XYZ file of C-alpha atoms in Angstrom:
407
model
C 105.091 143.508 -1.481
C 102.553 145.772 -3.087
C 99.601 144.339 -4.852
C 96.818 146.051 -7.490
C 93.436 144.888 -6.336
C 90.853 145.106 -8.826
C 87.722 146.904 -7.488
C 85.251 149.194 -8.895
C 86.625 152.239 -10.532
C 86.113 154.532 -7.428
C 87.328 151.916 -4.741
C 90.431 150.609 -6.311
C 93.271 150.496 -3.459
C 96.967 149.722 -3.154
C 97.788 147.493 -0.159
C 100.972 146.047 1.016
C 101.751 142.714 2.592
C 104.943 144.061 3.958
C 104.985 147.123 5.908
C 108.660 147.298 5.764
C 108.659 147.761 2.113
C 108.297 151.319 0.865
C 109.432 151.129 -2.844
C 109.351 148.337 -5.414
C 112.553 146.920 -6.701
C 112.774 146.586 -10.449
C 112.609 142.705 -10.049
C 109.059 143.116 -8.259
C 107.664 145.939 -10.522
C 104.549 144.601 -12.489
C 105.254 144.522 -16.354
C 102.732 145.733 -18.866
C 101.687 142.312 -19.634
C 100.828 141.520 -15.856
C 98.386 144.531 -15.822
C 95.015 143.462 -14.945
C 92.436 144.031 -17.666
C 88.902 145.393 -16.963
C 85.645 145.190 -18.787
C 84.433 148.273 -20.736
C 86.450 151.325 -21.953
C 86.704 153.015 -18.657
C 90.236 152.736 -17.528
C 90.645 151.809 -13.814
C 91.343 154.499 -11.252
C 93.747 153.781 -8.614
C 93.847 155.731 -5.399
C 96.220 155.676 -2.477
C 94.422 155.419 0.870
C 96.271 156.150 4.192
C 95.443 153.859 7.052
C 93.181 155.642 9.445
C 95.153 157.161 12.493
C 94.108 156.224 15.939
C 94.516 158.606 18.890
C 97.357 157.417 21.331
C 96.502 157.628 25.123
C 98.632 160.294 27.013
C 99.444 157.732 29.368
C 100.869 155.535 26.693
C 102.917 158.504 25.207
C 104.567 159.144 28.707
C 105.355 155.332 29.066
C 109.175 155.106 29.058
C 110.892 152.636 26.876
C 113.044 149.903 28.326
C 116.091 151.693 26.646
C 115.126 154.962 28.128
C 117.293 154.979 31.134
C 118.564 157.844 33.559
C 121.584 157.363 35.471
C 122.768 159.121 38.595
C 125.178 161.706 36.668
C 122.317 162.622 34.251
C 119.944 163.050 37.301
C 122.334 165.211 39.200
C 123.022 167.401 36.194
C 119.223 167.929 35.772
C 118.853 168.941 39.383
C 121.657 171.404 38.833
C 119.897 172.721 35.745
C 116.669 173.203 37.682
C 118.546 175.179 40.478
C 117.953 172.403 43.266
C 121.746 172.064 43.935
C 124.949 173.778 42.729
C 127.921 172.698 40.840
C 130.134 171.868 43.870
C 127.258 169.820 45.657
C 126.787 167.822 42.228
C 130.622 167.006 42.356
C 130.660 166.135 45.965
C 127.570 163.451 45.417
C 129.267 162.007 42.421
C 132.330 161.679 44.507
C 130.509 159.728 47.150
C 128.870 157.593 44.679
C 131.984 156.673 43.327
C 133.445 155.712 46.988
C 130.334 153.400 47.362
C 130.991 151.642 44.089
C 134.610 151.057 45.209
C 133.340 149.691 48.612
C 130.631 147.345 47.162
C 133.300 145.847 44.883
C 135.527 145.172 47.861
C 132.697 143.678 49.825
C 131.657 141.181 47.039
C 135.312 140.131 47.117
C 135.879 140.439 50.746
C 136.482 136.506 51.348
C 138.552 136.177 48.322
C 140.972 138.898 48.813
C 141.088 138.242 52.782
C 139.382 141.534 53.974
C 137.142 139.649 56.476
C 137.912 139.844 60.181
C 139.222 142.450 62.682
C 141.847 144.949 61.884
C 142.960 144.715 65.414
C 142.302 148.228 66.267
C 139.500 150.210 68.193
C 137.815 153.285 67.144
C 136.704 156.248 69.443
C 133.451 154.592 70.320
C 135.418 151.621 71.568
C 134.240 149.142 69.019
C 136.636 146.765 67.283
C 137.169 147.739 63.855
C 136.904 145.526 60.790
C 139.415 145.672 58.130
C 136.869 147.152 55.737
C 135.931 149.543 58.324
C 139.265 151.116 57.932
C 139.740 150.668 54.270
C 136.130 152.068 53.514
C 137.040 155.015 55.631
C 140.004 155.732 53.579
C 138.033 155.499 50.377
C 135.527 157.959 51.515
C 138.017 160.210 52.435
C 140.131 160.078 49.534
C 137.202 160.568 47.028
C 135.914 163.483 49.007
C 139.448 165.136 49.001
C 139.935 164.700 45.363
C 136.641 166.451 44.697
C 138.202 169.657 45.785
C 134.761 170.803 47.350
C 134.861 169.103 50.598
C 136.108 171.540 53.599
C 135.649 169.300 56.637
C 134.883 165.501 57.071
C 133.446 163.628 60.218
C 133.537 159.953 60.228
C 132.507 157.294 62.606
C 135.940 155.817 62.325
C 137.741 159.468 63.003
C 138.458 160.536 66.427
C 137.622 164.344 65.440
C 136.885 165.934 62.217
C 139.324 166.242 59.647
C 140.277 169.362 57.567
C 140.559 168.886 53.951
C 143.576 170.855 52.577
C 142.633 170.031 48.852
C 139.615 172.039 48.840
C 139.468 175.257 46.701
C 135.659 175.627 46.551
C 132.349 174.496 48.135
C 133.871 173.838 51.449
C 130.959 171.445 52.185
C 130.914 169.596 55.584
C 130.263 165.765 55.039
C 129.635 163.434 57.622
C 129.350 159.554 57.212
C 129.467 156.126 58.485
C 131.509 154.310 55.779
C 130.238 150.784 56.770
C 127.040 150.351 58.780
C 126.662 146.968 60.268
C 130.164 145.945 59.610
C 129.481 142.762 61.924
C 127.509 141.394 59.136
C 130.508 141.494 56.653
C 132.089 138.157 57.620
C 128.819 136.220 57.014
C 127.890 138.172 53.560
C 124.686 139.803 55.084
C 123.445 143.348 54.502
C 125.637 146.239 54.883
C 125.627 149.896 53.759
C 127.155 153.380 54.068
C 125.449 156.411 55.294
C 126.173 160.162 54.513
C 124.896 163.631 55.138
C 126.093 167.139 53.725
C 125.782 170.315 55.394
C 126.791 173.818 53.940
C 129.678 175.721 54.540
C 129.879 178.068 57.552
C 132.453 181.080 56.716
C 132.913 181.678 60.423
C 134.266 178.258 60.864
C 136.819 178.215 57.711
C 140.263 178.280 59.171
C 143.789 177.859 57.820
C 145.611 174.706 58.534
C 149.466 174.136 58.659
C 150.872 171.382 56.024
C 151.122 168.709 58.623
C 148.166 169.551 60.634
C 145.122 167.830 59.416
C 142.799 167.594 62.277
C 140.955 169.907 64.510
C 141.715 170.907 68.147
C 138.579 170.978 70.457
C 137.856 174.642 69.957
C 137.408 173.875 66.127
C 135.618 170.740 66.576
C 133.105 172.715 68.553
C 132.843 175.029 65.479
C 132.269 172.051 63.263
C 129.641 170.748 65.592
C 127.786 174.284 65.383
C 127.875 174.073 61.814
C 126.385 170.484 61.499
C 123.566 170.870 63.646
C 120.754 170.405 63.796
C 119.623 167.950 61.033
C 117.438 170.338 59.688
C 120.275 171.977 58.128
C 121.232 169.093 56.012
C 121.399 169.941 52.258
C 121.343 166.285 51.204
C 121.702 162.766 52.816
C 121.583 159.362 51.631
C 122.712 155.760 51.954
C 124.180 153.007 49.789
C 122.996 149.545 50.388
C 125.256 146.467 49.800
C 123.175 143.302 49.270
C 121.744 141.473 46.517
C 121.684 144.658 44.703
C 123.905 147.893 45.185
C 121.433 150.678 45.820
C 122.256 154.046 46.153
C 119.396 156.392 47.721
C 119.424 160.129 48.125
C 117.550 163.139 48.647
C 118.358 166.796 48.133
C 115.044 168.025 49.750
C 112.739 167.366 46.806
C 111.775 163.736 47.537
C 113.715 160.400 47.766
C 115.099 158.705 44.754
C 116.989 155.475 44.440
C 119.588 154.213 42.028
C 120.431 150.709 41.356
C 124.090 149.955 40.280
C 124.175 148.133 36.737
C 127.424 146.236 36.524
C 127.302 146.028 32.695
C 127.767 149.813 32.525
C 129.076 150.553 35.938
C 126.547 153.132 36.503
C 123.810 153.944 38.749
C 120.394 153.555 37.125
C 117.093 155.379 38.452
C 114.927 152.483 39.604
C 113.094 154.055 42.520
C 111.581 157.617 41.732
C 110.060 160.039 44.447
C 109.760 157.161 46.990
C 106.973 157.269 49.433
C 106.552 155.278 52.505
C 103.215 153.355 51.968
C 100.353 154.517 54.197
C 98.904 150.963 54.355
C 102.117 149.160 54.177
C 103.084 145.722 55.760
C 102.966 145.680 59.631
C 106.525 145.111 60.227
C 108.634 145.956 63.365
C 112.119 145.779 63.907
C 113.859 146.007 67.578
C 116.648 144.037 68.953
C 114.276 142.045 71.339
C 117.137 140.434 73.150
C 117.236 143.823 75.172
C 113.558 143.463 75.974
C 114.247 143.201 79.700
C 116.685 146.431 79.646
C 113.708 148.534 78.276
C 111.169 150.832 79.866
C 108.035 149.566 80.817
C 105.947 151.767 78.533
C 107.968 150.511 75.532
C 107.573 146.762 76.640
C 103.770 147.494 76.650
C 104.181 149.049 73.102
C 106.078 145.598 71.976
C 103.394 143.414 73.805
C 100.708 145.157 71.678
C 102.531 144.802 68.413
C 102.519 140.873 69.265
C 98.829 140.780 69.835
C 96.599 139.455 66.649
C 95.377 142.506 64.740
C 92.161 143.129 62.846
C 92.994 140.188 60.456
C 93.850 138.075 63.432
C 97.686 138.363 62.699
C 100.297 139.992 64.946
C 103.004 142.301 63.360
C 106.017 140.604 61.768
C 109.262 140.912 63.576
C 112.263 141.612 61.210
C 115.803 142.401 62.400
C 118.708 142.638 60.047
C 121.386 144.426 62.406
C 121.917 147.025 59.841
C 120.223 150.356 60.007
C 120.481 150.650 56.178
C 118.930 147.687 55.380
C 116.148 148.609 57.938
C 115.303 151.954 56.533
C 115.694 150.520 52.847
C 112.967 147.836 53.664
C 110.810 150.542 55.648
C 110.967 152.917 52.714
C 109.611 150.508 50.218
C 107.106 148.335 52.602
C 106.429 150.555 55.595
C 106.650 149.748 59.335
C 108.780 150.819 62.117
C 112.384 150.590 63.420
C 113.556 151.322 66.801
C 116.901 151.424 68.761
C 115.746 152.810 72.047
C 117.785 153.463 75.268
C 118.025 150.765 77.852
C 119.608 150.329 81.318
C 123.017 149.706 79.837
C 123.118 152.486 76.989
C 121.246 155.257 78.592
C 121.749 157.429 75.310
C 120.864 154.820 72.597
C 123.401 153.007 70.535
C 123.387 154.919 67.190
C 125.195 158.277 66.531
C 123.044 161.497 65.902
C 125.272 163.175 63.489
C 126.079 160.737 60.817
C 123.472 157.897 61.344
C 120.144 159.046 62.721
C 119.978 162.559 61.549
C 120.608 161.536 57.777
C 118.185 158.660 57.970
C 115.513 160.828 59.434
C 115.885 163.242 56.824
C 115.422 160.704 54.132
C 112.313 159.150 55.979
C 110.790 162.477 56.355
C 111.109 163.262 52.950
C 109.235 160.083 52.281
C 106.477 160.999 54.433
C 107.575 159.191 57.695
C 108.669 160.477 60.844
C 111.650 159.912 63.341
C 111.842 160.628 67.059
C 114.141 160.058 70.019
C 110.804 159.111 71.964
C 110.083 162.582 72.898
C 110.986 164.983 70.309
C 112.038 165.178 66.329
C 115.323 163.730 65.875
C 116.221 166.500 63.111
C 115.481 169.224 65.893
C 118.046 167.764 68.220
C 121.133 170.031 68.629
C 124.500 167.791 68.841
C 126.885 168.546 71.742
C 129.586 166.161 70.336
C 130.800 164.842 67.009
C 129.994 161.186 68.111
C 126.885 161.904 70.306
C 124.537 158.974 70.392
C 120.739 159.113 70.641
C 117.497 156.567 70.990
C 115.546 156.584 67.895
C 112.148 155.368 66.580
C 111.696 155.713 62.868
C 108.996 154.612 60.371
C 105.754 155.202 58.841
C 104.018 158.311 60.234
C 100.943 156.340 61.630
C 103.427 153.782 63.380
C 105.223 156.367 65.119
C 102.126 158.254 66.311
C 100.886 154.764 67.668
C 104.273 154.350 69.645
C 104.087 158.160 70.861
C 100.553 157.236 72.497
C 102.338 154.486 74.410
C 105.306 156.551 75.435
C 103.149 159.571 76.412
């Protein structure tokens, strides 16, 4: 409430004890009888004085409010307005994020709704398919078809690339692994989805009969030529299914992470312009059960990592069994991940087109490196859709150290 404070005539001020009250109600207006009297004949002078303003630091002005959130849809629209992507690619990315939400929901309830265990089928790689491998593949394909902007789909779970009849513009080529680390599903451990998007090639756009939704060998070869090499990627990303559901993406201008807020059902920007720490944690991630099957030079590298470092501690070994989980930790903490060739797997275990290339694209955008032991992953030209490759991926300094051992 406002009070009249008696002071010398030139220094009489109005003050308020409640900054939220800007006007006096009739009940609080002072009556004439309550007006203070002053000695002498001079009438008191009242002057309103504004509080002195203080300059707000620029950093404080830029600080976001806790209510100032940016979701994936808003972020994509901004990228479109800035000319980084077109409308068709915005729709394709939105459809992929919807598929990830659906897969994440199924994973959380997989034990309850009996979606654990094997499907009883084998994919093109000769691997036993989990129930959610098959279902997640269908979810991805359906979301991409319904976008109307996808021309060709290549998936780990499909024998050959699939032509999308429902497309009417865009004609983007989307490659993906619907469930990476599906062996972790039954034990509720980390899994993920990986995707990469390539631009259309007009020479490879063909007409399909109503009952023909796959490509023959000649057309498959055409698709491979479109999808190579990884340097042609327009966008790539992954979705992590763990204690949080994190959608991480790059469209060629950095790496951005969005965490699903189940309250809103929206992916919220939580990791802006991710960069792999230059002096990150000393972490290596290799399946050391295959140690005796590896090359001698690689063994010496692993032996070196186990030796105490400058601070008297060796590297910490971490292995999740899910490429998405390994890369997510690396982006935030640093380190190195390796899936090398061995005596039993001459070409490594991971697929080049829809696992290694998209992840290498992300890591390079975040300041890291990815090689097959001799050359850059993104420079490798695939000869088959399901071609495998060794991969070493991580912080730039860690990859350079590895290269010195493999030289």
